[in-house]
Coordinates of C-alpha atoms in Angstrom, one line a residue:
M10 CA -28.3 8.1 31.1
K11 CA -26.4 8.2 27.8
T12 CA -29.0 6.1 26.1
S13 CA -31.8 8.4 27.1
Y14 CA -29.8 11.5 26.1
C15 CA -29.3 10.0 22.6
A16 CA -33.0 9.1 22.4
S17 CA -33.9 12.7 23.4
L18 CA -31.6 14.1 20.7
T19 CA -33.1 11.8 18.1
L20 CA -36.7 12.8 19.1
L21 CA -35.9 16.5 19.2
A22 CA -34.2 16.4 15.8
S23 CA -37.1 14.5 14.3
L24 CA -39.6 17.1 15.7
L25 CA -37.6 20.0 14.5
T26 CA -36.7 18.8 10.9
G27 CA -39.7 16.5 10.2
T28 CA -37.3 13.8 9.2
A29 CA -35.6 10.9 10.8
F30 CA -32.3 11.7 12.5
F31 CA -29.7 9.0 11.9
A32 CA -26.5 10.5 13.4
G33 CA -25.0 8.4 16.1
C34 CA -24.2 9.8 19.6
S35 CA -20.5 9.9 20.3
D36 CA -18.3 10.3 23.3
S37 CA -16.2 12.6 21.3
G38 CA -19.0 15.1 21.0
S39 CA -18.0 16.0 17.5
S40 CA -20.5 14.4 15.3
A41 CA -24.0 14.4 17.0
T42 CA -24.6 18.1 16.3
Q43 CA -23.0 18.6 12.9
A44 CA -25.9 18.6 10.5
S45 CA -27.1 22.2 11.2
S46 CA -23.6 23.7 11.1
Q47 CA -22.7 22.1 7.8
N48 CA -25.9 23.2 6.0
K49 CA -26.1 20.1 3.9
G50 CA -29.6 19.1 4.6
S51 CA -30.6 16.3 7.0
A52 CA -28.8 13.0 7.1
A53 CA -31.9 11.4 5.6
E54 CA -31.8 13.7 2.6
R55 CA -28.2 13.1 1.9
T56 CA -28.5 9.3 1.9
Y57 CA -32.0 9.1 0.3
V58 CA -32.1 7.6 -3.2
A59 CA -35.6 7.8 -4.5
P60 CA -37.4 4.9 -6.2
G61 CA -36.2 4.8 -9.7
E62 CA -33.0 6.8 -8.9
K63 CA -29.6 5.2 -8.7
D64 CA -26.7 5.5 -6.3
E65 CA -23.5 7.4 -7.2
Y66 CA -21.1 4.6 -6.2
Y67 CA -20.7 0.9 -6.0
L68 CA -19.6 -0.5 -2.6
F69 CA -17.9 -3.9 -2.8
Y70 CA -17.7 -5.5 0.6
S71 CA -15.6 -8.6 1.3
G72 CA -17.9 -11.4 2.5
G73 CA -15.6 -13.0 5.0
H74 CA -16.3 -16.6 5.7
S75 CA -19.3 -16.6 3.5
G76 CA -16.7 -16.8 0.7
Q77 CA -18.7 -14.2 -1.4
V78 CA -18.6 -10.5 -2.2
F79 CA -21.5 -8.2 -1.2
V80 CA -22.4 -5.3 -3.4
A81 CA -24.3 -2.2 -2.2
G82 CA -25.1 1.2 -3.5
L83 CA -23.7 4.3 -2.0
P84 CA -24.9 6.5 -0.3
S85 CA -28.1 4.5 0.1
M86 CA -26.2 1.5 1.5
R87 CA -28.9 -0.7 -0.1
H88 CA -27.7 -4.2 -0.8
L89 CA -27.8 -4.9 -4.6
I90 CA -26.4 -8.4 -5.2
T91 CA -24.1 -11.0 -3.7
I92 CA -21.4 -12.2 -6.1
P93 CA -20.6 -15.8 -5.5
V94 CA -16.8 -16.5 -5.5
F95 CA -15.5 -19.2 -3.2
A96 CA -18.7 -21.0 -2.2
P97 CA -21.7 -22.5 -4.1
S98 CA -24.8 -20.3 -4.4
P99 CA -28.0 -22.0 -5.4
G100 CA -29.7 -18.6 -6.0
T101 CA -27.4 -18.0 -8.9
G102 CA -26.6 -21.6 -9.8
Y103 CA -22.9 -20.9 -9.0
G104 CA -21.1 -24.2 -8.2
F105 CA -23.7 -26.3 -10.0
D106 CA -22.7 -25.8 -13.7
D107 CA -19.5 -27.5 -15.0
E108 CA -17.4 -24.3 -15.3
S109 CA -18.0 -22.8 -11.9
R110 CA -17.8 -26.3 -10.3
E111 CA -14.4 -26.8 -11.8
M112 CA -13.3 -23.4 -10.5
L113 CA -14.3 -24.2 -7.0
G114 CA -12.5 -27.6 -7.1
D115 CA -12.8 -29.6 -3.9
F116 CA -13.5 -26.6 -1.7
T117 CA -17.0 -25.5 -0.6
W118 CA -16.1 -22.3 1.2
G119 CA -13.6 -19.5 1.4
D120 CA -12.7 -16.6 3.6
V121 CA -12.7 -13.3 1.7
H122 CA -11.0 -10.4 3.4
H123 CA -9.6 -7.7 1.1
P124 CA -11.0 -6.8 -2.3
G125 CA -8.8 -4.8 -4.7
L126 CA -9.9 -3.0 -7.9
S127 CA -7.8 -3.1 -11.0
K128 CA -5.9 0.1 -11.9
T129 CA -4.4 2.0 -14.8
D130 CA -1.9 4.8 -14.1
G131 CA -2.7 4.6 -10.4
M132 CA -6.5 5.0 -10.9
Y133 CA -9.3 2.5 -10.9
D134 CA -10.1 1.4 -14.4
G135 CA -13.3 -0.6 -13.7
R136 CA -12.2 -3.8 -15.3
W137 CA -11.7 -6.3 -12.5
L138 CA -12.2 -6.9 -8.8
F139 CA -9.7 -9.2 -7.2
V140 CA -10.4 -11.0 -3.8
N141 CA -8.4 -13.3 -1.6
D142 CA -9.3 -16.6 0.2
N143 CA -7.6 -16.4 3.6
A144 CA -8.5 -20.0 4.4
N145 CA -7.6 -22.0 1.3
N146 CA -4.8 -19.8 0.0
R147 CA -6.5 -18.7 -3.3
V148 CA -7.3 -15.5 -5.2
A149 CA -10.1 -14.8 -7.6
R150 CA -10.9 -12.4 -10.4
I151 CA -14.4 -10.9 -10.9
D152 CA -15.1 -9.3 -14.2
L153 CA -17.0 -6.1 -13.7
R154 CA -18.5 -6.3 -17.2
D155 CA -20.9 -8.9 -15.9
F156 CA -20.1 -9.1 -12.1
K157 CA -19.2 -12.7 -12.4
T158 CA -16.2 -14.7 -11.1
K159 CA -14.0 -15.7 -14.0
Q160 CA -11.0 -17.3 -12.4
I161 CA -9.9 -18.8 -9.1
L162 CA -6.1 -19.3 -8.8
G163 CA -4.7 -21.6 -6.1
P164 CA -3.9 -22.9 -3.7
I165 CA -0.9 -20.7 -4.3
P166 CA 2.3 -22.8 -4.1
N167 CA 4.7 -22.4 -1.2
S168 CA 2.1 -20.3 0.7
S169 CA -0.3 -20.8 3.5
G170 CA -3.1 -18.5 4.7
N171 CA -3.5 -15.8 2.1
H172 CA -4.4 -12.9 4.3
G173 CA -2.1 -10.1 3.1
S174 CA -3.8 -9.5 -0.3
S175 CA -5.3 -8.4 -2.6
F176 CA -3.1 -5.4 -3.3
V177 CA -3.0 -4.2 -6.9
T178 CA 0.0 -2.4 -8.4
E179 CA -0.4 0.9 -10.3
N180 CA -1.1 -0.6 -13.7
S181 CA -2.4 -4.0 -12.5
E182 CA 0.9 -5.6 -13.3
Y183 CA 0.7 -7.7 -10.2
L184 CA -1.7 -8.8 -7.5
L185 CA 0.5 -8.9 -4.3
V186 CA 0.0 -11.5 -1.6
G187 CA 1.5 -12.2 1.8
T188 CA 1.0 -15.3 4.0
R189 CA -0.7 -15.2 7.3
F190 CA 0.7 -18.5 8.4
S191 CA 4.1 -20.1 8.1
V192 CA 4.7 -23.7 7.4
P193 CA 7.6 -26.0 6.7
L194 CA 8.7 -25.8 3.0
P195 CA 8.4 -27.4 0.6
M196 CA 4.7 -27.9 1.3
G197 CA 4.0 -31.3 2.6
R198 CA 7.2 -31.6 4.6
F199 CA 6.8 -32.3 8.3
A200 CA 8.6 -30.5 11.0
P201 CA 7.5 -30.3 14.6
V202 CA 5.9 -27.0 15.6
E203 CA 8.4 -26.7 18.4
D204 CA 11.0 -26.0 15.7
Y205 CA 8.9 -23.2 14.3
A206 CA 11.6 -20.5 14.2
D207 CA 14.1 -22.6 12.3
E208 CA 12.0 -24.9 10.2
F209 CA 9.0 -22.7 9.1
N210 CA 8.8 -19.9 6.6
G211 CA 6.4 -17.3 5.3
M212 CA 6.2 -16.0 1.7
V213 CA 5.3 -12.8 -0.2
S214 CA 4.2 -13.4 -3.8
G215 CA 3.7 -11.4 -7.0
L216 CA 0.8 -12.8 -9.0
K217 CA 1.2 -11.7 -12.6
V218 CA -2.0 -10.2 -14.2
D219 CA -2.4 -10.5 -18.0
P220 CA -3.0 -7.0 -19.2
E221 CA -5.7 -8.0 -21.7
S222 CA -7.6 -10.9 -20.1
G223 CA -6.8 -10.4 -16.5
D224 CA -5.8 -14.0 -16.1
L225 CA -3.6 -14.6 -13.0
S226 CA -0.4 -16.7 -12.7
V227 CA 2.3 -16.9 -10.1
G228 CA 5.2 -14.6 -11.2
W229 CA 7.7 -14.7 -8.3
Q230 CA 7.9 -15.3 -4.6
I231 CA 10.2 -14.0 -1.8
I232 CA 10.8 -16.3 1.1
T233 CA 10.6 -14.8 4.6
P234 CA 11.1 -15.7 8.2
P235 CA 8.0 -17.2 9.9
F236 CA 6.4 -13.9 10.7
N237 CA 2.6 -13.5 10.3
W238 CA 2.2 -11.1 7.4
D239 CA -0.9 -9.0 7.8
L240 CA -2.0 -6.1 5.6
G241 CA -0.3 -4.5 2.7
S242 CA -0.3 -1.6 0.2
T243 CA 1.3 -0.7 -3.1
G244 CA 3.3 2.4 -4.0
K245 CA 2.7 5.2 -6.5
G246 CA 4.6 8.3 -7.6
P247 CA 7.9 8.2 -5.7
S248 CA 7.1 4.8 -4.3
S249 CA 6.1 3.3 -7.6
G250 CA 7.4 -0.2 -8.0
W251 CA 7.3 -0.9 -4.2
A252 CA 5.0 -2.8 -2.0
F253 CA 4.6 -2.7 1.8
W254 CA 3.4 -5.3 4.3
T255 CA 3.0 -5.3 8.1
S256 CA 3.8 -8.3 10.2
Y257 CA 3.1 -9.4 13.7
N258 CA 4.9 -12.2 15.5
T259 CA 8.4 -11.2 14.7
E260 CA 9.0 -13.0 18.0
M261 CA 8.3 -16.1 15.9
A262 CA 6.2 -17.6 18.7
H263 CA 4.1 -20.6 18.1
T264 CA 2.0 -20.8 21.2
K265 CA -0.3 -18.3 23.0
L266 CA 0.2 -15.7 20.3
E267 CA -2.0 -13.2 22.1
A268 CA 0.8 -12.9 24.6
N269 CA 3.9 -14.4 23.1
A270 CA 3.6 -12.5 19.8
S271 CA 3.5 -9.2 21.6
Q272 CA 6.8 -9.3 23.5
R273 CA 8.8 -6.8 21.5
D274 CA 8.4 -3.0 21.5
R275 CA 8.2 -3.1 17.7
D276 CA 7.5 -5.5 14.9
Y277 CA 8.7 -5.3 11.3
A278 CA 7.2 -4.2 8.1
A279 CA 8.5 -5.5 4.8
F280 CA 9.3 -2.9 2.2
V281 CA 9.6 -4.8 -1.1
N282 CA 11.0 -3.6 -4.4
W283 CA 8.8 -5.7 -6.7
R284 CA 10.5 -4.4 -9.8
A285 CA 13.8 -5.6 -8.4
A286 CA 12.2 -9.0 -7.6
E287 CA 10.9 -9.1 -11.2
A288 CA 14.4 -8.4 -12.5
A289 CA 16.0 -10.9 -10.2
V290 CA 13.9 -13.7 -11.6
K291 CA 14.7 -12.5 -15.2
D292 CA 18.4 -12.6 -14.3
G293 CA 18.3 -16.1 -12.9
K294 CA 18.7 -15.2 -9.3
A295 CA 15.8 -17.2 -8.0
D296 CA 15.6 -20.9 -7.1
M297 CA 12.7 -23.0 -8.3
L298 CA 10.4 -24.4 -5.6
D299 CA 7.3 -26.3 -6.5
G300 CA 7.5 -24.8 -10.0
V301 CA 7.8 -21.2 -8.9
P302 CA 10.8 -18.9 -8.9
V303 CA 11.6 -18.1 -5.2
I304 CA 14.0 -15.3 -4.2
D305 CA 16.0 -15.5 -1.0
P306 CA 16.3 -11.8 -0.1
A307 CA 19.5 -12.4 1.9
K308 CA 21.2 -13.5 -1.4
V309 CA 19.6 -10.8 -3.6
P310 CA 20.2 -7.4 -2.0
G311 CA 17.8 -4.6 -2.8
V312 CA 14.7 -6.8 -3.0
L313 CA 13.5 -6.5 0.6
Y314 CA 14.1 -4.3 3.6
Y315 CA 12.7 -4.5 7.1
V316 CA 11.3 -1.4 8.8
P317 CA 10.5 -1.3 12.6
I318 CA 6.9 -0.3 13.3
G319 CA 4.5 -0.2 16.2
K320 CA 3.8 -3.3 18.1
S321 CA 1.2 -5.8 16.7
P322 CA 0.4 -3.8 13.5
H323 CA -2.4 -4.3 11.1
G324 CA -2.6 -1.6 8.5
I325 CA 0.0 0.0 6.3
D326 CA -1.3 2.5 3.8
V327 CA 0.3 4.7 1.1
D328 CA -1.2 8.2 0.7
P329 CA -2.3 9.5 -2.7
S330 CA 1.0 11.3 -3.4
G331 CA 2.9 8.0 -2.8
R332 CA 5.3 9.8 -0.4
W333 CA 3.7 9.2 3.0
I334 CA 3.2 5.7 4.4
A335 CA 1.1 5.3 7.6
A336 CA 1.5 2.2 9.7
S337 CA -0.5 1.4 12.8
G338 CA 0.3 -1.0 15.7
K339 CA -2.9 -1.9 17.6
L340 CA -1.0 -2.0 20.9
Q341 CA 0.5 1.4 20.4
P342 CA -1.7 4.5 20.5
T343 CA -0.1 6.2 17.6
T344 CA 0.1 5.9 13.8
T345 CA 3.6 6.1 12.5
V346 CA 4.2 8.1 9.3
F347 CA 7.2 7.2 7.1
D348 CA 8.7 9.5 4.4
F349 CA 9.5 7.4 1.4
E350 CA 12.0 10.0 0.2
K351 CA 13.8 9.4 3.4
V352 CA 13.5 5.6 2.9
Q353 CA 15.2 5.9 -0.5
A354 CA 18.0 8.1 0.9
A355 CA 18.5 5.6 3.8
I356 CA 18.8 2.8 1.3
D357 CA 21.3 4.7 -0.8
N358 CA 23.3 5.7 2.2
K359 CA 23.1 2.2 3.8
E360 CA 21.6 3.7 7.0
F361 CA 20.7 0.4 8.6
Q362 CA 20.2 -0.2 12.3
A363 CA 20.6 -4.0 12.1
E364 CA 20.2 -7.1 10.0
F365 CA 17.7 -9.8 10.4
R366 CA 18.7 -13.1 8.7
G367 CA 20.8 -11.3 6.2
V368 CA 18.2 -8.6 5.4
P369 CA 18.9 -5.0 6.3
V370 CA 16.7 -3.2 8.9
L371 CA 16.3 0.5 8.0
N372 CA 17.1 3.0 10.7
Y373 CA 13.8 3.9 12.2
D374 CA 14.9 7.4 13.4
V375 CA 16.2 8.3 9.9
I376 CA 13.0 7.5 7.9
V377 CA 10.2 8.3 10.3
E378 CA 8.4 11.6 9.9
G379 CA 6.4 11.4 13.1
E380 CA 4.1 9.3 15.4
V381 CA 0.6 10.8 15.4
P382 CA -1.3 10.2 18.7
V383 CA -4.6 9.1 17.0
G384 CA -5.9 7.1 20.0
L385 CA -6.3 3.5 21.3
G386 CA -6.1 0.5 19.0
P387 CA -5.3 2.1 15.7
L388 CA -5.7 -0.4 12.8
H389 CA -6.1 1.0 9.2
T390 CA -5.8 4.4 7.5
Q391 CA -7.6 5.8 4.5
Y392 CA -7.1 9.2 2.7
D393 CA -9.5 11.8 1.3
G394 CA -7.2 13.3 -1.2
K395 CA -7.4 16.7 0.5
G396 CA -4.4 16.2 2.8
N397 CA -6.3 14.3 5.5
A398 CA -6.0 10.8 6.8
Y399 CA -8.6 8.7 8.7
T400 CA -7.5 5.9 11.1
S401 CA -9.8 3.3 12.6
L402 CA -9.5 2.9 16.4
Y403 CA -10.6 -0.6 17.5
I404 CA -10.3 -0.1 21.2
E405 CA -11.9 3.3 21.3
S406 CA -14.6 2.3 18.7
A407 CA -13.9 5.5 16.8
V408 CA -12.3 7.1 13.7
A409 CA -9.6 9.7 14.0
K410 CA -9.1 12.4 11.3
W411 CA -5.6 13.8 11.1
K412 CA -3.5 16.0 8.9
L413 CA -0.9 14.5 6.7
P414 CA 2.6 16.1 6.4
P415 CA 4.2 18.4 5.6
W416 CA 3.6 19.8 9.1
T417 CA 4.3 23.2 10.6
D418 CA 7.0 23.6 13.2
A419 CA 4.3 23.9 15.9
E420 CA 2.6 20.7 14.7
K421 CA 6.0 18.9 14.6
A422 CA 6.6 20.0 18.2
N423 CA 3.3 18.6 19.3
L424 CA 1.6 16.2 16.9
E425 CA -1.6 16.3 18.9
F426 CA -2.3 19.4 16.9
T427 CA -2.5 17.3 13.7
V428 CA -5.5 15.3 15.1
L429 CA -8.4 17.3 13.7
D430 CA -11.5 15.3 14.7
K431 CA -12.7 12.1 16.2
I432 CA -16.1 10.3 15.8
G433 CA -17.5 7.4 17.7
V434 CA -18.8 4.3 15.9
H435 CA -20.6 1.1 17.0
Y436 CA -18.7 -1.1 17.8
N437 CA -15.0 -2.2 17.6
I438 CA -14.3 -0.9 14.2
G439 CA -12.0 -2.9 12.0
H440 CA -11.5 -1.6 8.5
L441 CA -12.8 1.6 7.0
V442 CA -12.9 2.7 3.4
I443 CA -12.9 5.9 1.4
G444 CA -13.5 5.7 -2.3
G445 CA -10.2 5.7 -4.2
S446 CA -8.1 6.0 -1.1
D447 CA -5.4 3.7 -2.7
T448 CA -5.4 5.7 -5.9
R449 CA -3.8 9.0 -6.9
A450 CA -7.1 10.9 -6.5
P451 CA -9.6 9.7 -3.8
Y452 CA -13.2 10.7 -4.0
G453 CA -13.2 12.2 -0.5
D454 CA -16.9 12.5 0.3
W455 CA -17.9 9.3 2.1
L456 CA -16.3 7.0 4.6
V457 CA -17.7 3.7 5.5
A458 CA -16.8 2.3 8.9
M459 CA -17.0 -1.5 9.1
N460 CA -17.6 -2.5 12.7
K461 CA -17.1 -5.9 14.1
L462 CA -19.9 -5.9 16.6
S463 CA -23.4 -4.4 16.1
K464 CA -24.3 -4.4 19.8
G465 CA -28.1 -4.8 19.4
R466 CA -28.6 -1.7 17.2
H467 CA -31.1 -3.6 15.1
L468 CA -34.2 -5.7 15.5
S469 CA -33.2 -8.9 17.4
V470 CA -32.4 -11.8 15.1
G471 CA -31.3 -14.2 17.8
P472 CA -27.8 -15.2 18.8
S473 CA -26.2 -14.8 15.3
Q474 CA -25.8 -11.1 14.9
P475 CA -25.2 -9.0 11.7
E476 CA -22.3 -6.7 11.1
S477 CA -22.7 -3.0 11.4
S478 CA -21.6 -0.6 8.6
Q479 CA -21.9 3.1 9.3
L480 CA -21.8 5.9 6.7
I481 CA -19.8 9.0 7.6
D482 CA -19.9 12.3 5.7
I483 CA -16.3 13.6 5.4
T484 CA -16.8 16.6 3.2
G485 CA -16.8 19.1 6.1
R486 CA -14.3 20.1 8.7
K487 CA -15.9 17.7 11.1
M488 CA -17.0 14.1 10.4
E489 CA -20.7 13.4 10.5
M490 CA -22.5 10.1 11.0
V491 CA -25.4 9.9 8.6
Y492 CA -26.5 6.3 8.2
E493 CA -26.2 2.8 9.4
S494 CA -26.8 -0.5 7.7
F495 CA -26.2 -4.2 8.5
T496 CA -24.7 -7.1 6.5
D497 CA -24.2 -10.8 6.9
P498 CA -20.9 -11.7 8.5
E499 CA -18.3 -10.7 7.9
P500 CA -17.1 -7.8 5.8
H501 CA -13.4 -7.0 6.5
F502 CA -12.4 -4.4 3.9
A503 CA -14.3 -2.9 0.9
Q504 CA -13.7 -0.9 -2.2
I505 CA -15.8 2.0 -3.6
L506 CA -16.1 2.6 -7.3
K507 CA -17.9 5.5 -9.1
A508 CA -20.9 4.0 -10.9
D509 CA -20.2 5.8 -14.1
M510 CA -16.8 4.1 -14.3
I511 CA -18.4 0.9 -15.6
Q512 CA -21.2 0.0 -18.0
P513 CA -22.0 -3.6 -17.1
I514 CA -23.8 -5.6 -19.8
E515 CA -27.3 -6.9 -18.9
V516 CA -27.6 -9.3 -21.8
Y517 CA -24.9 -11.6 -23.3
P518 CA -25.2 -10.6 -27.0
K519 CA -26.0 -13.5 -29.3
A520 CA -23.5 -12.1 -31.8
E521 CA -20.7 -12.7 -29.3
S522 CA -21.6 -16.3 -28.4
N523 CA -18.9 -18.7 -29.5
N524 CA -20.1 -21.7 -27.5
P525 CA -20.4 -24.6 -30.0
N526 CA -23.2 -26.1 -27.8
A527 CA -25.5 -23.1 -27.9
V528 CA -28.9 -23.4 -29.5
W529 CA -31.0 -20.3 -30.3
S530 CA -34.4 -21.8 -31.1
L531 CA -36.7 -24.5 -29.8
S532 CA -36.5 -26.1 -33.3
D533 CA -32.8 -26.6 -32.9
A534 CA -33.0 -28.1 -29.4
T535 CA -32.2 -31.8 -29.3
Y536 CA -30.8 -34.6 -27.3
T537 CA -28.9 -37.7 -28.4
R538 CA -28.0 -40.9 -26.6
E539 CA -25.0 -43.2 -27.1
P540 CA -24.1 -46.1 -24.8
G541 CA -23.5 -44.7 -21.4
K542 CA -24.1 -41.0 -22.3
V543 CA -26.9 -38.6 -23.0
T544 CA -26.1 -35.2 -24.5
A545 CA -28.8 -32.5 -24.7
K546 CA -28.7 -29.1 -26.2
V547 CA -31.6 -27.3 -24.4
A548 CA -33.2 -24.0 -25.4
A549 CA -34.9 -22.0 -22.7
V550 CA -37.3 -19.3 -23.8
R551 CA -40.4 -17.8 -22.2
S552 CA -42.1 -20.1 -21.3
Q553 CA -40.8 -23.4 -22.5
F554 CA -37.9 -25.7 -22.6
G555 CA -36.9 -27.5 -25.7
P556 CA -36.7 -30.4 -25.6
D557 CA -39.2 -30.8 -22.8
K558 CA -38.5 -34.6 -22.4
I559 CA -35.1 -36.1 -22.1
T560 CA -34.7 -39.9 -21.8
A561 CA -31.7 -41.7 -20.3
E562 CA -30.9 -45.1 -18.8
V563 CA -29.8 -45.5 -15.2
G564 CA -26.0 -45.2 -15.0
D565 CA -25.8 -42.9 -18.0
T566 CA -23.8 -39.7 -17.8
V567 CA -26.1 -36.8 -18.7
V568 CA -24.6 -33.6 -20.2
L569 CA -26.9 -30.7 -20.6
H570 CA -26.0 -27.5 -22.5
I571 CA -28.6 -25.0 -21.7
T572 CA -29.0 -21.7 -23.6
N573 CA -31.2 -18.8 -22.5
V574 CA -32.2 -17.5 -25.9
E575 CA -33.6 -14.2 -24.5
Q576 CA -32.0 -10.9 -25.5
T577 CA -34.1 -8.9 -23.1
T578 CA -32.7 -7.6 -19.9
D579 CA -33.8 -9.3 -16.6
I580 CA -35.3 -12.3 -18.3
I581 CA -33.3 -15.0 -16.5
H582 CA -34.1 -18.7 -16.6
G583 CA -33.3 -21.5 -14.2
F584 CA -33.1 -25.2 -14.8
A585 CA -33.6 -27.5 -11.8
I586 CA -34.2 -31.2 -11.8
S587 CA -36.3 -32.5 -8.8
G588 CA -34.5 -35.2 -7.0
Y589 CA -31.0 -34.5 -8.4
D590 CA -29.8 -31.6 -6.2
L591 CA -29.2 -29.5 -9.3
N592 CA -30.1 -25.9 -10.1
V593 CA -28.5 -23.9 -13.0
I594 CA -29.2 -20.3 -13.6
I595 CA -28.8 -19.0 -17.1
D596 CA -28.7 -15.2 -17.8
P597 CA -30.0 -13.8 -21.1
G598 CA -27.8 -14.9 -24.0
E599 CA -25.8 -17.3 -21.9
T600 CA -25.0 -21.0 -22.3
K601 CA -24.2 -23.2 -19.3
S602 CA -23.3 -26.8 -19.2
V603 CA -23.9 -29.3 -16.4
T604 CA -22.9 -32.9 -16.1
F605 CA -24.3 -35.5 -13.7
K606 CA -24.9 -39.2 -13.3
A607 CA -28.4 -40.5 -13.8
D608 CA -28.2 -42.9 -10.9
K609 CA -31.9 -43.3 -10.0
V610 CA -34.7 -44.9 -12.1
G611 CA -37.8 -42.8 -12.4
V612 CA -39.4 -39.8 -14.0
F613 CA -38.0 -36.5 -12.7
P614 CA -39.5 -33.1 -13.4
F615 CA -37.3 -30.2 -14.4
Y616 CA -38.6 -26.7 -14.2
C617 CA -37.6 -23.0 -14.4
T618 CA -36.6 -21.7 -11.0
N619 CA -36.3 -18.0 -11.9
F620 CA -39.6 -16.1 -12.5
C621 CA -39.6 -15.2 -16.1
S622 CA -43.2 -14.5 -17.3
A623 CA -46.9 -14.9 -16.5
L624 CA -46.5 -18.5 -17.7
H625 CA -43.5 -19.2 -15.6
Q626 CA -45.2 -22.1 -13.8
E627 CA -45.8 -23.8 -17.1
M628 CA -42.1 -23.9 -18.0
Q629 CA -41.2 -27.5 -17.2
G630 CA -40.4 -30.9 -18.6
Y631 CA -39.3 -34.4 -17.6
L632 CA -36.2 -36.4 -17.3
E633 CA -37.0 -40.1 -17.9
V634 CA -34.5 -42.5 -16.4
K635 CA -35.2 -46.0 -17.5
P636 CA -33.8 -49.2 -16.1
A637 CA -30.6 -50.3 -17.7
S638 CA -31.0 -52.4 -20.9
V639 CA -30.5 -56.1 -20.4
T640 CA -28.3 -58.0 -23.0
T641 CA -28.8 -61.8 -22.8
A642 CA -25.8 -63.7 -23.9
S643 CA -26.4 -67.0 -25.8
V644 CA -25.6 -70.2 -23.9
D645 CA -24.7 -73.6 -25.5

């Protein structure tokens, strides 16, 4: 019955407005009829970006186990590009040239969960995007000048399962990381899993960010019990210099976690004073483990405090003021709000309710502001900068909008009054994102719900289903669903950046090239051979390679330095060698190098793989691989 009712609403709206009606039907009844009351034009009008026009925002999705980052425009939700990070990408040549192949190392995939934009003074600065690899314990830095991965750091020492990142401090001093998994330390030491509680440890880490280059290095680490650290957030304003992580499995179970890690009424969050951690290392209060200074918080008071939170939590998020901290336990139908001013007072007054392995546990009743009854399965919270918070409800498949403190006496007496709206989504929402939610000044106009299951709301594509992302207008009193799009699996979190915050280059300027192997004309292109090695400096220009013949002997190492001499936007060249499993993509003004072994005798065509002109098909040449030279020794 509900399906036919939704279909009737959709048809009626189309007939009345003359446009498609994209709003979803919701059990809450709050969103399906909002368009006329808010007088903003139809949903289609608000998301329509005409041919030749551009979106107002970039939307950077994590790519999950694809190991990549998906970039879309907002509000159109149109896919723009995929940025390869932790996995090879033939379409861009990533993982085939020497530099990107070295960055990837021995790994061929990653699991990207939580992108984080660089900040200055608590605001996005448009320089870098950091992402984590949950699987192989790495982080990466993408330069937003050219949307390319510039560094992969890791595996991070003393750490396993980098899930709780990438969380960027106010001035990009640190990228903060928490481990999902605990293991015996030092890494490589064996201990039976049955001794999990005593022999295993987790870790939270501060990765130092070079303020000029953005290069990452391990600054410090804090050893923790074998909890499973989940999501985190960084402070601002009154909470500047602090970081916050949730954890599940404070039971320290090692089997059947779906049951055994949910025994207690509450789990712990870690409130970390990262400035104190930085000072502790400087003062020599850390021990070196695998080349990294590691702090034991039981021996260095003031670095870490535990805070009780709702059972099996995921999200913990600091509001734009830096005072209010919302934490959600997915097995508790409320979102807990902590007052950081009360946290500071509790620390100063030593108002602790317990200790856990030598670390104080703050008195919950002293620091909590309230438990907001948002609904079933609360996970993550975002903020619009207008005094409102939005929490994803996994079990309800909904988003709840609620009012941040300070609350009136009536609201304090019944916090149900603070819940302002609820909208249904499809289906099993995980993360949600509002532009700038983790900054001092969120954008506050759009919310993107990232749903784990799409439930057939698209043309059938067989058993492997896409993910559903739904665009929600949050500018009015009530939330309104306006659009839906689909992505490859599996976005977890996302970041939204105003398009005018960055001015990406579209050509690498020749004047900035400092590559000693670059050649800028066909006449300068050449190759040389010495015993066992061929080196070629190749120029690629519409529509020719120079040289267009390269000769080697079987067994030679071949090194190609290929320069795209174009200085015109969108004129990209590729260089692929048939039979050698090789494809390098070179952007205008870029030089890339690729090294391989000529291990087969024959003549192998090479050609441009990226359409570049009307004579694109003619852009080719040959690699000749001769039999090895035979040297006959004289015999008496």
